Each structure stands twice: as C-alpha cells, then as structure tokens.
Tab-separated table of C-alpha atoms and ligand atoms in Angstrom:
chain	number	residue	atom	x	y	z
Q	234	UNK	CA	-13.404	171.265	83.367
Q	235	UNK	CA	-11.172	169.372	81.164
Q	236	UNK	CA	-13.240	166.366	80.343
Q	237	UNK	CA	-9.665	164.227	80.035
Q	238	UNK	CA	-8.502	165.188	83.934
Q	239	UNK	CA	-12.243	164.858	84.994
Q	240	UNK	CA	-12.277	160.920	83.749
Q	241	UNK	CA	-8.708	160.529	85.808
Q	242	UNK	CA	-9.691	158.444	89.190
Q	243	UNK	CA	-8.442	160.749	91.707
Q	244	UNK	CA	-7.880	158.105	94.333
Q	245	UNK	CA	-4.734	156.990	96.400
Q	246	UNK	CA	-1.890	156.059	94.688
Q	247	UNK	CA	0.216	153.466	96.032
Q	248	UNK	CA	4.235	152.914	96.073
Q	249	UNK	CA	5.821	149.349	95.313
Q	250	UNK	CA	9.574	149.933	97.204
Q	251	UNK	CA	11.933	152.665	98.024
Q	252	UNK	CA	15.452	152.501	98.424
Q	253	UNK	CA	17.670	155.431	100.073
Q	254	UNK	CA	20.570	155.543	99.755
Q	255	UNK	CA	23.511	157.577	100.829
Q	256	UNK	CA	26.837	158.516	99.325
Q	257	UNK	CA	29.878	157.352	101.637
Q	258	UNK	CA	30.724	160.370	103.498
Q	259	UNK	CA	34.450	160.894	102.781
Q	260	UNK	CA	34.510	161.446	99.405
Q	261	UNK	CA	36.217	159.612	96.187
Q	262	UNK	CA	37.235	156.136	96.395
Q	263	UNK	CA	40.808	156.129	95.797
Q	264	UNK	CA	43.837	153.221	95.358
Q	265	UNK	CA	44.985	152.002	98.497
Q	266	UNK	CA	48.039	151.333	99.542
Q	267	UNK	CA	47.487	147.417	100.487
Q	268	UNK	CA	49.221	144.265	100.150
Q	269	UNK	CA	46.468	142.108	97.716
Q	270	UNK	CA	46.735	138.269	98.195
Q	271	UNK	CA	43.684	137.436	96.916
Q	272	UNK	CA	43.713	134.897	94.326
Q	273	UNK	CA	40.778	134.432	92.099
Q	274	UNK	CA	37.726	133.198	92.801
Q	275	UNK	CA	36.156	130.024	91.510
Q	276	UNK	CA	33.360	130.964	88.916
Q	277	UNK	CA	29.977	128.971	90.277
Q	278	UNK	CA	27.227	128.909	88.373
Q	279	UNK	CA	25.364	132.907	89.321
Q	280	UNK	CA	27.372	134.381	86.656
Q	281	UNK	CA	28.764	138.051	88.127
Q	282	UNK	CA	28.282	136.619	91.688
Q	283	UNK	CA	31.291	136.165	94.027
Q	284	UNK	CA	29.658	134.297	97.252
Q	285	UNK	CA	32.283	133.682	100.129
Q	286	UNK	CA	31.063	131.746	103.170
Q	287	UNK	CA	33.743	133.327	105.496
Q	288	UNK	CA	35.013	130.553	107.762
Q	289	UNK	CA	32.952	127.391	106.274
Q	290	UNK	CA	35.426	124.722	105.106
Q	291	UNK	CA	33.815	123.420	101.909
Q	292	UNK	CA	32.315	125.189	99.159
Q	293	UNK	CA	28.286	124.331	98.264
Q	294	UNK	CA	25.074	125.311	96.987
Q	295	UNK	CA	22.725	126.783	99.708
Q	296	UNK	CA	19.391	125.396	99.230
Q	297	UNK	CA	17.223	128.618	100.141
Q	298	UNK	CA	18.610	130.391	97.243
Q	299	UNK	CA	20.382	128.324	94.988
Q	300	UNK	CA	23.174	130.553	95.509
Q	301	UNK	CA	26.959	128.503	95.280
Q	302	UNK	CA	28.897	129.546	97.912
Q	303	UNK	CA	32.629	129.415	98.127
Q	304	UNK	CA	34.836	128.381	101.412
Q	305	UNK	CA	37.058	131.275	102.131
Q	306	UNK	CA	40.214	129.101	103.300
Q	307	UNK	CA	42.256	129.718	100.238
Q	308	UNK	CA	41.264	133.560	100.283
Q	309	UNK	CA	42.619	134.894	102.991
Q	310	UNK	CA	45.753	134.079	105.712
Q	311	UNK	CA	44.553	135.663	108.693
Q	312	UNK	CA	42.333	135.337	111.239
Q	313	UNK	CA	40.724	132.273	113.030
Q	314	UNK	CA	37.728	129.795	111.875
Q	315	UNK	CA	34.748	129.414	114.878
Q	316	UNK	CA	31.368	128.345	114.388
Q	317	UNK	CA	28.572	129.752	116.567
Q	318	UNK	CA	26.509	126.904	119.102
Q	319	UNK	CA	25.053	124.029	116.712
Q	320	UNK	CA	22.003	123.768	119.054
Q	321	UNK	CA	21.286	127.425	118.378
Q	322	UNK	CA	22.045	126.926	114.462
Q	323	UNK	CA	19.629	124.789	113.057
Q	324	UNK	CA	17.209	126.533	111.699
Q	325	UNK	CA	19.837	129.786	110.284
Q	326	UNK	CA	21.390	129.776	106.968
Q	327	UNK	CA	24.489	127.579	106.024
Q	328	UNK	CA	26.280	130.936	105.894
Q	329	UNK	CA	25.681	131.907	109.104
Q	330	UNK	CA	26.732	129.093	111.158
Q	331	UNK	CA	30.373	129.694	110.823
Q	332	UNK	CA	32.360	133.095	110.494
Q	333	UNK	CA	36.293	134.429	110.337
Q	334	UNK	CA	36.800	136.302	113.137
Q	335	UNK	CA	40.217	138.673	113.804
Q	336	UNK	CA	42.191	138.711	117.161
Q	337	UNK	CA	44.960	139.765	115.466
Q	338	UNK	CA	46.043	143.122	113.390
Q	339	UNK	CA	43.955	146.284	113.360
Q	340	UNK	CA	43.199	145.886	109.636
Q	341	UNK	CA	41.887	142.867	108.065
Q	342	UNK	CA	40.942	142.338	104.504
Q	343	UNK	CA	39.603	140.422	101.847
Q	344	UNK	CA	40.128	140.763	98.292
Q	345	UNK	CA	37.664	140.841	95.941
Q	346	UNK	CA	38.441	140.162	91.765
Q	347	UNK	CA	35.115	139.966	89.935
Q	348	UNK	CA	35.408	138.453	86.502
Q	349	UNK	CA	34.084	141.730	84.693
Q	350	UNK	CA	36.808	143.960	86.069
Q	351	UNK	CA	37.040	147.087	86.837
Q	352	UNK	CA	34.319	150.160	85.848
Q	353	UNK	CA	31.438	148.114	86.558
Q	354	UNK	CA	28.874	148.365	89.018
Q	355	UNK	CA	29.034	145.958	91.892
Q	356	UNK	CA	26.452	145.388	94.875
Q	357	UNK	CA	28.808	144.405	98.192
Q	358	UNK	CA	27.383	143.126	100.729
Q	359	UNK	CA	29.191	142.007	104.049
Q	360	UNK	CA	26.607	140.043	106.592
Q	361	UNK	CA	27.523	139.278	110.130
Q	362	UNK	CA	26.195	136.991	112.577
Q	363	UNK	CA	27.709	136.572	116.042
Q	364	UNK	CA	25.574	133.793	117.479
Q	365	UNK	CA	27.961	134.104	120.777
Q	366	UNK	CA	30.427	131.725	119.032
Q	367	UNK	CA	33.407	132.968	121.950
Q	368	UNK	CA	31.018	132.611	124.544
Q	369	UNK	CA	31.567	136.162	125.921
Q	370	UNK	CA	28.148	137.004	124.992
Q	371	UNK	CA	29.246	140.474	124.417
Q	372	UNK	CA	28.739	141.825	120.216
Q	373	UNK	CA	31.547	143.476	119.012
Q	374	UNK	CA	31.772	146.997	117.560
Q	375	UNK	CA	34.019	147.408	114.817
Q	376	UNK	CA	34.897	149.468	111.296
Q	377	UNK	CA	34.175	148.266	107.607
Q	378	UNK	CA	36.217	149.860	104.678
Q	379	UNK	CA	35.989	149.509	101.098
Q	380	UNK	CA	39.316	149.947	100.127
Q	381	UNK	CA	41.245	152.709	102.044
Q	382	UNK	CA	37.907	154.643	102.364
Q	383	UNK	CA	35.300	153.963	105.718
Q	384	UNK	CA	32.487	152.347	104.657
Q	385	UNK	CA	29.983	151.803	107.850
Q	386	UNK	CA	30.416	150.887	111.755
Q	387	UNK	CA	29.217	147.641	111.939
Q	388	UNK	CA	27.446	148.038	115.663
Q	389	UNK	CA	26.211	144.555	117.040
Q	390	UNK	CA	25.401	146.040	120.581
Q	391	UNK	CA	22.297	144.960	121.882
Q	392	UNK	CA	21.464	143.184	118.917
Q	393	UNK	CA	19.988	140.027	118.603
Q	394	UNK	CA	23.418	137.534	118.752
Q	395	UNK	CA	21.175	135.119	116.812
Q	396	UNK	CA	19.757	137.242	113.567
Q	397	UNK	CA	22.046	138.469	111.095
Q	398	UNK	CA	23.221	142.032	109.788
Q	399	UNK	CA	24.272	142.953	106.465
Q	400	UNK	CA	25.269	146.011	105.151
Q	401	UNK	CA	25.129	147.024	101.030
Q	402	UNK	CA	27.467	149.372	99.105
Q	403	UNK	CA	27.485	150.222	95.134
Q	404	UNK	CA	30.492	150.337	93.996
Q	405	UNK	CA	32.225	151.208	90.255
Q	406	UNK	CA	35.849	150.332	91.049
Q	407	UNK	CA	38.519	152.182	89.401
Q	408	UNK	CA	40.986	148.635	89.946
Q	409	UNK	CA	40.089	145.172	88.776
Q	410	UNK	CA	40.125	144.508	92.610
Q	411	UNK	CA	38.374	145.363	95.028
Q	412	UNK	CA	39.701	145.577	99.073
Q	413	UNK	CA	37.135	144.794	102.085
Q	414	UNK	CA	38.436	145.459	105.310
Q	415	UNK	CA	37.626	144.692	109.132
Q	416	UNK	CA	38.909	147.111	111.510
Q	417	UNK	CA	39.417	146.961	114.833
Q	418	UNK	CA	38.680	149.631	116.783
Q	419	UNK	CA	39.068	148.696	120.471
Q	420	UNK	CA	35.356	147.543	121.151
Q	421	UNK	CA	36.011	143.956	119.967
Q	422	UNK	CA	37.267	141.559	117.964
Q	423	UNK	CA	35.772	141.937	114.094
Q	424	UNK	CA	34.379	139.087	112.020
Q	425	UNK	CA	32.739	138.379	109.550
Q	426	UNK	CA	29.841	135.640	108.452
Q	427	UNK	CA	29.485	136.172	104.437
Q	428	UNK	CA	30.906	138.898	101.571
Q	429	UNK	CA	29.333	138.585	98.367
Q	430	UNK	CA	29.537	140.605	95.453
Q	431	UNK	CA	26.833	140.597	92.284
Q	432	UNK	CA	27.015	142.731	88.932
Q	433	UNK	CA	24.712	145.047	88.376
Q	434	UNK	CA	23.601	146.671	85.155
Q	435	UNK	CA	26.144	150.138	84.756
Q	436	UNK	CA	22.472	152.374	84.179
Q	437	UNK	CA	21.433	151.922	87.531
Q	438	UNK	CA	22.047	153.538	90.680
Q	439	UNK	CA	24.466	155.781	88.920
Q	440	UNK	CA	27.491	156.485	91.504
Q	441	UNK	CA	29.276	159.368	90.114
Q	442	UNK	CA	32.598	158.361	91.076
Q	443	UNK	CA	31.660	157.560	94.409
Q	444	UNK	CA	30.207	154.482	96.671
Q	445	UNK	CA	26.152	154.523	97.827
Q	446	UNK	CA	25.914	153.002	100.931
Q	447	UNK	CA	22.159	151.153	101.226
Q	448	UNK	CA	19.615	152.407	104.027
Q	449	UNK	CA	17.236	150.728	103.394
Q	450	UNK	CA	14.713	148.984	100.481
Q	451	UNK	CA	11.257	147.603	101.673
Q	452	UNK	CA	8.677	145.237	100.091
Q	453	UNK	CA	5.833	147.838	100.374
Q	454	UNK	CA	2.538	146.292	101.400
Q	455	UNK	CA	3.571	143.008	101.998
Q	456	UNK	CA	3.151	141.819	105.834
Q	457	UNK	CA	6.053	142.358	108.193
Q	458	UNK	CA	5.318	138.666	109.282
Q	459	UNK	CA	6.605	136.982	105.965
Q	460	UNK	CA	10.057	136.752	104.582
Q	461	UNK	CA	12.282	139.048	102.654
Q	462	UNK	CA	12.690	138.326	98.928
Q	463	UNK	CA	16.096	138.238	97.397
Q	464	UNK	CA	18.369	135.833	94.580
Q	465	UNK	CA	16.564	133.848	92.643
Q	466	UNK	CA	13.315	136.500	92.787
Q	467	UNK	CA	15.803	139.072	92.419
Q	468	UNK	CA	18.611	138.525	89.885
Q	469	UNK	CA	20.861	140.866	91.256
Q	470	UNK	CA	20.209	139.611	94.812
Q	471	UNK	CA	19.000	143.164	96.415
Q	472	UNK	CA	16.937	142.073	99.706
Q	473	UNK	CA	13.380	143.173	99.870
Q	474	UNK	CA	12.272	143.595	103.347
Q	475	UNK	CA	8.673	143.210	103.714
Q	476	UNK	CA	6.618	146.720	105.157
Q	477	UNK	CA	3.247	147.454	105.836
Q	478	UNK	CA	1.860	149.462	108.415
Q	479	UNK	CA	-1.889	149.183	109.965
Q	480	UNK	CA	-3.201	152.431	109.006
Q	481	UNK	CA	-2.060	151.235	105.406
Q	482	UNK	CA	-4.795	149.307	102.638
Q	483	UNK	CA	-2.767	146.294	101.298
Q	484	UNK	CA	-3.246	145.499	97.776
Q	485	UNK	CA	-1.914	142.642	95.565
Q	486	UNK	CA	-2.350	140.791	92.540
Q	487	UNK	CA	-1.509	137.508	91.178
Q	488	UNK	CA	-1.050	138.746	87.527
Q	489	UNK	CA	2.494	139.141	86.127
Q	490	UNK	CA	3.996	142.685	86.142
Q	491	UNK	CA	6.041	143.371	83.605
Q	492	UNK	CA	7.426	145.862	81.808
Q	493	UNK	CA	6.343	145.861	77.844
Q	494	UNK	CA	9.345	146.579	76.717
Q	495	UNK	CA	11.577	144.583	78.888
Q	496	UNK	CA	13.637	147.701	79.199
Q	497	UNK	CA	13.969	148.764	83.101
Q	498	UNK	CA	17.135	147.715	84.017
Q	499	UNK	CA	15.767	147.998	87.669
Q	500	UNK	CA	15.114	144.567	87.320
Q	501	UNK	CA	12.383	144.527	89.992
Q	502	UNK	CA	11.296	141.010	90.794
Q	503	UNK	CA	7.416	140.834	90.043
Q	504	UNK	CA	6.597	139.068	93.288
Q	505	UNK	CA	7.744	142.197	95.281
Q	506	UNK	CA	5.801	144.668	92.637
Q	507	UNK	CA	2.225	142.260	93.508
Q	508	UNK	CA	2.321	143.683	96.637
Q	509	UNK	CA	1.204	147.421	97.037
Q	510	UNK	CA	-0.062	149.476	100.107
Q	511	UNK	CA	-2.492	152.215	99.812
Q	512	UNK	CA	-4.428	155.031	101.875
Q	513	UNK	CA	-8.009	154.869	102.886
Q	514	UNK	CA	-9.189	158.110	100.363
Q	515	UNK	CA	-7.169	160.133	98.283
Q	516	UNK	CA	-6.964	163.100	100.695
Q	517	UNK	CA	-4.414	161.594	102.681
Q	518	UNK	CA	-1.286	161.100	101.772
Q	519	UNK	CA	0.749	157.816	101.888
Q	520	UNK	CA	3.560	159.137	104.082
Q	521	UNK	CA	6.708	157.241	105.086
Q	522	UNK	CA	9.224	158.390	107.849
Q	523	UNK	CA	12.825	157.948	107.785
Q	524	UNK	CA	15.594	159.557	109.560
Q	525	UNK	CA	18.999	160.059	107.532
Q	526	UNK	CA	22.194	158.829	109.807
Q	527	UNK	CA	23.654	161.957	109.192
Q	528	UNK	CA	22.848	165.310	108.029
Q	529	UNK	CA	26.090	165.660	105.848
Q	530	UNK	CA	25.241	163.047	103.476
Q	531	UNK	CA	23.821	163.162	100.565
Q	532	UNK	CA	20.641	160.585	99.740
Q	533	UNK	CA	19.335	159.151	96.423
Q	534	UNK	CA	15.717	157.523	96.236
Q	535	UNK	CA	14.349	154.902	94.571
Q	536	UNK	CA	10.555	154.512	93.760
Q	537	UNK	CA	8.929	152.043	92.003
Q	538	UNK	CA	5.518	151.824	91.331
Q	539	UNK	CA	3.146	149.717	89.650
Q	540	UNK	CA	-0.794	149.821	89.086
Q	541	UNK	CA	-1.864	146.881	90.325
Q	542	UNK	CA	-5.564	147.290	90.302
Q	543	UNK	CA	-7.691	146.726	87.525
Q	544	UNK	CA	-9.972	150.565	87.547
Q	545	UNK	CA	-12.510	151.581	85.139
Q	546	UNK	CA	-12.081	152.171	81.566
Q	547	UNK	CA	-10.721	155.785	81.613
Q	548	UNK	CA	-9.903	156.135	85.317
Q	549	UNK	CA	-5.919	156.202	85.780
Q	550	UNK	CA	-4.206	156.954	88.886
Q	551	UNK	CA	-1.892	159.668	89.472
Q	552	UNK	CA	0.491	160.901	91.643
Q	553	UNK	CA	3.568	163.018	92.708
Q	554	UNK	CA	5.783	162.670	95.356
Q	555	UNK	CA	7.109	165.447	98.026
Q	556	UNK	CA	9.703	165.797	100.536
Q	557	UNK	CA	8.376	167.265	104.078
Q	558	UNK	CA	5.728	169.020	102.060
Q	559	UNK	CA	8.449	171.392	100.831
Q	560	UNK	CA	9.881	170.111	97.992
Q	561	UNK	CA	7.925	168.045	94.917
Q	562	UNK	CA	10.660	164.669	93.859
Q	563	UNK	CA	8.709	164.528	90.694
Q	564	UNK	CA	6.506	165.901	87.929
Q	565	UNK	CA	2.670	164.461	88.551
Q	566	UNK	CA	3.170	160.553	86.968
Q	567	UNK	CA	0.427	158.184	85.443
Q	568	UNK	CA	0.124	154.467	86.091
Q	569	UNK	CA	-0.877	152.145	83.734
Q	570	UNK	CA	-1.909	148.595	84.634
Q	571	UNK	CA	0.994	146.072	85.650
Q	572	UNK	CA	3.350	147.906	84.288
Q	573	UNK	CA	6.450	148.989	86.250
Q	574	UNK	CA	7.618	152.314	87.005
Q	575	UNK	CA	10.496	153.627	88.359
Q	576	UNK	CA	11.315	157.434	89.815
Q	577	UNK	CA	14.841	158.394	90.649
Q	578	UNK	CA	15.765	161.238	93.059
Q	579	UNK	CA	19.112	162.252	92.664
Q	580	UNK	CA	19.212	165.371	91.048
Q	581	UNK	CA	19.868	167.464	93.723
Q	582	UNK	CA	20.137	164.822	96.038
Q	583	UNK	CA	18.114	164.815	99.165
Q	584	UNK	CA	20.333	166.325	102.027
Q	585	UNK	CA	20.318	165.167	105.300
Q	586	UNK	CA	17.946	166.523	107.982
Q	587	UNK	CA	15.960	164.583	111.015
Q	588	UNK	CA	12.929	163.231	110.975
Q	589	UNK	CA	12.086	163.434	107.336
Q	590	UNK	CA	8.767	162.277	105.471
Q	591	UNK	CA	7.995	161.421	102.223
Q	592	UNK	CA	4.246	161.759	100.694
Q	593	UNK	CA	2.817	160.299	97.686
Q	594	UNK	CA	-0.262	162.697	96.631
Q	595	UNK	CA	-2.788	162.364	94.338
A	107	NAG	C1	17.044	125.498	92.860
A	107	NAG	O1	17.338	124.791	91.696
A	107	NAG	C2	16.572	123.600	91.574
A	107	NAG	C3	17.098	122.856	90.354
A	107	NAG	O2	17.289	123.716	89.273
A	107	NAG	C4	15.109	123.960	91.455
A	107	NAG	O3	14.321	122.807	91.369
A	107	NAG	C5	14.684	124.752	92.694
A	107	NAG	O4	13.348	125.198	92.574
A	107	NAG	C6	15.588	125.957	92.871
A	107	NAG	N1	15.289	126.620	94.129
A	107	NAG	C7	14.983	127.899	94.193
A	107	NAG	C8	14.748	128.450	95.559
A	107	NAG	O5	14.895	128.595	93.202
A	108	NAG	C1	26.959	150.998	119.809
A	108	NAG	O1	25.578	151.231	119.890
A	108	NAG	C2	25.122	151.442	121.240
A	108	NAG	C3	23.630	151.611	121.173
A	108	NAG	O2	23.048	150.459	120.665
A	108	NAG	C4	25.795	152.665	121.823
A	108	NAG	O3	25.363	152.833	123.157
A	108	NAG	C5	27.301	152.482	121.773
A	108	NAG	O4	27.922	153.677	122.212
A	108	NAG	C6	27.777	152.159	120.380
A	108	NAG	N1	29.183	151.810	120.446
A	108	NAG	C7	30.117	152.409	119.714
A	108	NAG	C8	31.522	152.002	119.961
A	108	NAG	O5	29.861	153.232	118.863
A	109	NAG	C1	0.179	140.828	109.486
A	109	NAG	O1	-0.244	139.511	109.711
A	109	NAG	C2	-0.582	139.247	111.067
A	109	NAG	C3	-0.862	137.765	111.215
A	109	NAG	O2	-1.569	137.285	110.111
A	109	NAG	C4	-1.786	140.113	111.465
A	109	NAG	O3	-2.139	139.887	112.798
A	109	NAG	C5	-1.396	141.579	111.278
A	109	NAG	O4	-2.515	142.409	111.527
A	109	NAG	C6	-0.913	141.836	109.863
A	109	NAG	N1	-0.379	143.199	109.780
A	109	NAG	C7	-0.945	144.145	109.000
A	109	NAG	C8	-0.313	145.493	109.076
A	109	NAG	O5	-1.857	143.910	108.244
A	110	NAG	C1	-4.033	134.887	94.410
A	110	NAG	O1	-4.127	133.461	94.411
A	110	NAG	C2	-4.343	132.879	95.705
A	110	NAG	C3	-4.283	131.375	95.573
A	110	NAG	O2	-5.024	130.960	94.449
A	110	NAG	C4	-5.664	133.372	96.288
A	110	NAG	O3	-5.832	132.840	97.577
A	110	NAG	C5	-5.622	134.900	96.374
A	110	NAG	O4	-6.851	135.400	96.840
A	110	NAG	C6	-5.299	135.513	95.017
A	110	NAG	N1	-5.088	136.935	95.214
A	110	NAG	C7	-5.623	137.867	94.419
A	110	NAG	C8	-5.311	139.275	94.760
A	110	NAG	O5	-6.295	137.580	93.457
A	111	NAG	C1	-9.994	160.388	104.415
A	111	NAG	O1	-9.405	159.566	105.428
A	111	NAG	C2	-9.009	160.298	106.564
A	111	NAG	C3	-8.240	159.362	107.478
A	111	NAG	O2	-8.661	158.043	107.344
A	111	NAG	C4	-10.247	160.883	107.235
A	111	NAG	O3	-9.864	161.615	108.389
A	111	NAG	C5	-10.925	161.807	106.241
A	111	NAG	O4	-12.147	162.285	106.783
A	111	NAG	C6	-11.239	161.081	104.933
A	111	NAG	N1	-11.706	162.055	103.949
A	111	NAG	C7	-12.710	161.805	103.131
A	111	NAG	C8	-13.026	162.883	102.162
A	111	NAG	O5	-13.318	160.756	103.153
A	112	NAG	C1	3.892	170.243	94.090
A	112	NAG	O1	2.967	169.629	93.202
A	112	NAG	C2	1.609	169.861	93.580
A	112	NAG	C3	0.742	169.015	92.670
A	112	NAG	O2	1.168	169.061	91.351
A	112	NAG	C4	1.309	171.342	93.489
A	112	NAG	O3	-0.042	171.574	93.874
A	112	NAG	C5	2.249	172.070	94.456
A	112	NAG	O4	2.063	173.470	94.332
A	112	NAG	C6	3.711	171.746	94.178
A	112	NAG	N1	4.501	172.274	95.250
A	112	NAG	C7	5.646	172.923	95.063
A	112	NAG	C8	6.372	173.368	96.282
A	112	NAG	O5	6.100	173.162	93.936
C-alpha cells in the first residue's frame, strides 16, 4: 500500500456551509420599460450598502448590526406608512416594526442606484414582516420582480405574522439602476419591511448574465437554538442560519480560521467556519436533504470547508462530495488545519429533481 494514502486519517470529514442556489427561471434580465423616480441614496457609513427601512420615518443606525439604515419617505410616492402592534414589537428589529404597504396599483417599485454602477455584483435582499399591522390577521400573497423579470412569490400564509421573511437574489445589472417591484396578485395587499442591497466581490457567485435566487445557506454544526450570523461577522451581510441535526457530531474551535493568503473572496466570516458537524465513523456519510422548488431550474452549490481539528502529524482528512450517489461534485479534496476551503458546483449545474441528497465521503 502506498505508505503516503496509508498515513491519511480516513475519518469523517465535515462541511462548514452550503448555499444553493437557483437561477431565476425566466431567463435574461432585460431593461424594463418603467418610469424610475428614484433619487439617490444617502451614502452611510457600510460602504456598497444601500439599507432602506421601508416605512420608518427617520434614518438611524440599528444597534444589532451597526448597519445605517435609511427612511424610505423620499424614495418612493406610493403606497401607505403602518406600523405593526407596539406591544408585539419590542423585542423585533427597528426594521421590522414599520413597513410600506400597497392598496393601490398592481405594480409597485422601488429604485435602487448603488454607487458602483452597473456590471457589478449585488446581493438584494427584500425582508417582510406582517406583524398583523391591518388587523385582518390574514398574510398576504403577492409577486416580487427584479426589474421586468419575476423574481419569487413572497407567500406569508400560515406563517408566523410575528417572524420575518427575506428573500436573496445576485444580481450583475446591465443599468446603473436597479427596479424592485411588489405585485399584486389578487391574494392581498403587498408590502414590504426592508430592501437592502450590498456589493459583492465580481469573482463570486458568478451569474452568467442571469440572477441566482438564494435557497438557502446554513451555519453547519452550530445549534438550531442560537442566532443567525450576518453584517458585521459577515462583510457582505449573507445570513448564516444555524444547522445541526442530532445524529450529527458537533465540532468547533476557538482558533482563528483564516485563509494564508487572504485570497478567498468568499469572505466567510470565521465565527461561522468554528463551527463544523461531523459523522460518528467514516463509513457513513454526512448526508443533507434538500428539495429544489422546481425541477426546471438550474442550482449552483456552495461548500466550504475547513479542518478544524487538530489530528496527528501525518493524518489529513479527505473527502469528495456526491449527488444522490450518482454523480461525484468534486475531485477527492484535502484539508489542512484552519484553513478555508471552498468547492463550487456549477459546471453543469445541478438540475432540479425531488428529494435530493448530498453526501460528503471519505
Ligand atoms: C458597533 O459599533 C460600535 C462603535 O464602533 C462598537 O463598539 C460595537 O461593538 C459595534 N457593534 C457591533 C454589533 O459590531
Ligand atoms: C400559499 O401557500 C399555501 C400553503 O402554505 C397554499 O395553500 C396557498 O395555495 C398558497 N397561495 C398562493 C396564492 O399561492
Ligand atoms: C441544541 O441545544 C439544546 C439546548 O441546549 C439541546 O437540548 C439540543 O439537544 C441541542 N441540539 C443538538 C442537535 O445538539
Ligand atoms: C472556547 O472557549 C470557551 C470559553 O473560554 C470554552 O468554554 C470552550 O470550551 C472553548 N471551546 C473549544 C472548542 O476549545
Ligand atoms: C458507523 O456508524 C454507523 C451509524 O452510526 C453504524 O451503523 C456502523 O456500524 C458504524 N461502522 C463502524 C465500522 O463502526
Ligand atoms: C466517485 O468518487 C469515489 C471516490 O473517489 C469513487 O469511488 C466513485 O467510483 C466515483 N463515482 C463515480 C460515479 O464516478
């Protein structure tokens, strides 16, 4: 036996975060044919962030995040101010307490003019919170478009009224503007709680032309109980939601991981890559389900990984990822010790079929 493979610690390798994501359905982006009113936007001090608290009436620096929010009164003409029970606020987000909401017109949009212009990437993210602010207690369904394109059904039935929903696209407009729209489509009056917009680096999550709509992006290994990390752990504000599941082996560390070279334009915030899950012996697989929306997208995936476990001199985990046990993502890949690792999938993209599974292997 090759003495070199022999000394490599064939144990369970563990995954840091994935991140799915799926290219909007109906094709390229292109100009629409809209009315733009938007006037700039103050700059605040997250350069390449645009932060719009959509119905608050002064603009302010949220506490949780640092993040400097703008009031959205000079940004738009239409639709109504309301603010959602201030006994059932307290303990939500400034953001969230107020929204825009729109009784009137079918289509209903803000306009978006980051500083760095067009053909740049750009994380949008729209976040809704209905907190029962008409007192119909009944969530509204209703469409979101970037630009003339749809972007996602925003579907509040039988959610909680009190939690909010966001939805993320990537972006590389073709204008120096960029159009987000409500649309009402006969199940309720849209609104709208936040819209935010943060620069991304151009290398990453490469869009061909087209918009990736998030799915999802998880915190692997890191209790479901604790909070989701995003801006100022994260400079470009993704949100890491925390996952673990019981038949996992958490693993952390409090050392620093880092990549040597400072060159992973990934960015991934080091408190999110000290947290790792792992299986109980290297025969089994750490598998994760998802189930694409739709089977005529296609998906990209994101995997980072990091060894955070100090092994033997010599031993060095190693792994390789495969789709449904049909298809390997990847050639086999070696971890060193706290340094970061990224795998893209998008070349073919993964199509869309129920009920699929990723496993990491030894
Ligand atoms: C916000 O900024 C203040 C002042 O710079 C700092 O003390 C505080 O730790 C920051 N909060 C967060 C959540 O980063
Ligand atoms: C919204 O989602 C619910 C399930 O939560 C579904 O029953 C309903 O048909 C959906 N509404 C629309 C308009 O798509
Ligand atoms: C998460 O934390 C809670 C409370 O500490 C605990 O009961 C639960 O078992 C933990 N979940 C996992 C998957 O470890
Ligand atoms: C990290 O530090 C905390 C606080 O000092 C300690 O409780 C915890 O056990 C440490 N975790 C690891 C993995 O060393
Ligand atoms: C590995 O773990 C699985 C599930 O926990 C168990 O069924 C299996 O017997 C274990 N294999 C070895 C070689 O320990
Ligand atoms: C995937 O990779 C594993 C490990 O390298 C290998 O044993 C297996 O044959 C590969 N499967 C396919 C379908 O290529």
């Amino acid at each position: 036996m090759d003495s070199d493979l022999y000394s490599i610690l064939v144990q369970k390798a563990w995954f840091v975060v994935i991140l799915v994501i799926a290219i909007l359905g109906n094709g390229e982006l292109v100009r629409g044919d809209i009315e733009h009113a938007g006037r700039k936007l103050a700059v605040d001090n997250n350069p390449g962030f645009i932060s719009i608290d959509c119905g608050s009436d002064e603009d302010y620096i949220d506490m949780g995040t640092n993040i400097s929010y703008v009031s959205d009164k000079e940004l738009i003409d239409t639709g109504i101010v309301r603010a959602i029970s201030p006994d059932l606020s307290e303990n939500l987000p400034q953001f969230a307490k107020n929204l825009r909401s729109f009784p009137l017109g079918t289509r209903n949009c803000y306009t978006l003019r980051p500083e760095q212009g067009k053909n740049n990437n750009y994380l949008i993210r729209a976040t809704f919170l209905y907190g029962n602010y008409d007192g119909e207690n009944r969530q509204p369904v209703f469409d979101l478009h970037l630009g003339v394109n749809a972007w996602k059904t925003v579907n509040l039935t039988n959610t909680d009224a009190f939690r909010y929903y966001y939805e993320d696209i990537i972006h590389v407009p073709l204008t120096d503007y960029i159009d987000v729209c409500l649309i009402n489509t006969g199940h309720g009056v849209p609104f709208i709680s936040s819209l935010e917009l943060r620069l991304l680096d151009n290398s990453i999550y490469q869009t061909q032309g087209r918009a990736l709509v998030k799915i999802w992006g998880y915190d692997v290994g890191r209790n479901d109980s604790e909070n989701a990390f995003r801006y100022p752990y994260d400079v470009y504000d993704r949100i890491w939601s925390p996952l673990l599941f019981n038949i996992w082996i958490p693993v952390a560390t409090n050392s620093t991981v880092y990549s040597p070279s400072n060159d992973n334009p990934y960015k991934l915030p080091d408190v999110v890559l000290r947290t790792a899950a792992k299986t109980q012996n290297a025969t089994t697989p750490l598998s994760v389900y998802w189930s694409p929306p739709d089977s005529l997208s296609k998906y990209y995936a994101y995997f980072h990984f990091a060894e955070i476990e100090k092994l033997k001199a010599g031993q060095q985990r190693e792994l390789t990822i495969n789709l449904n046990n049909e298809r390997n993502l990847t050639e086999s890949v070696k971890l060193d010790y706290l340094n970061p690792r990224t795998i893209v999938q998008n070349d073919p993209p993964i199509s869309g079929k129920q009920d699929s599974l990723f496993n990491i292997c030894s």
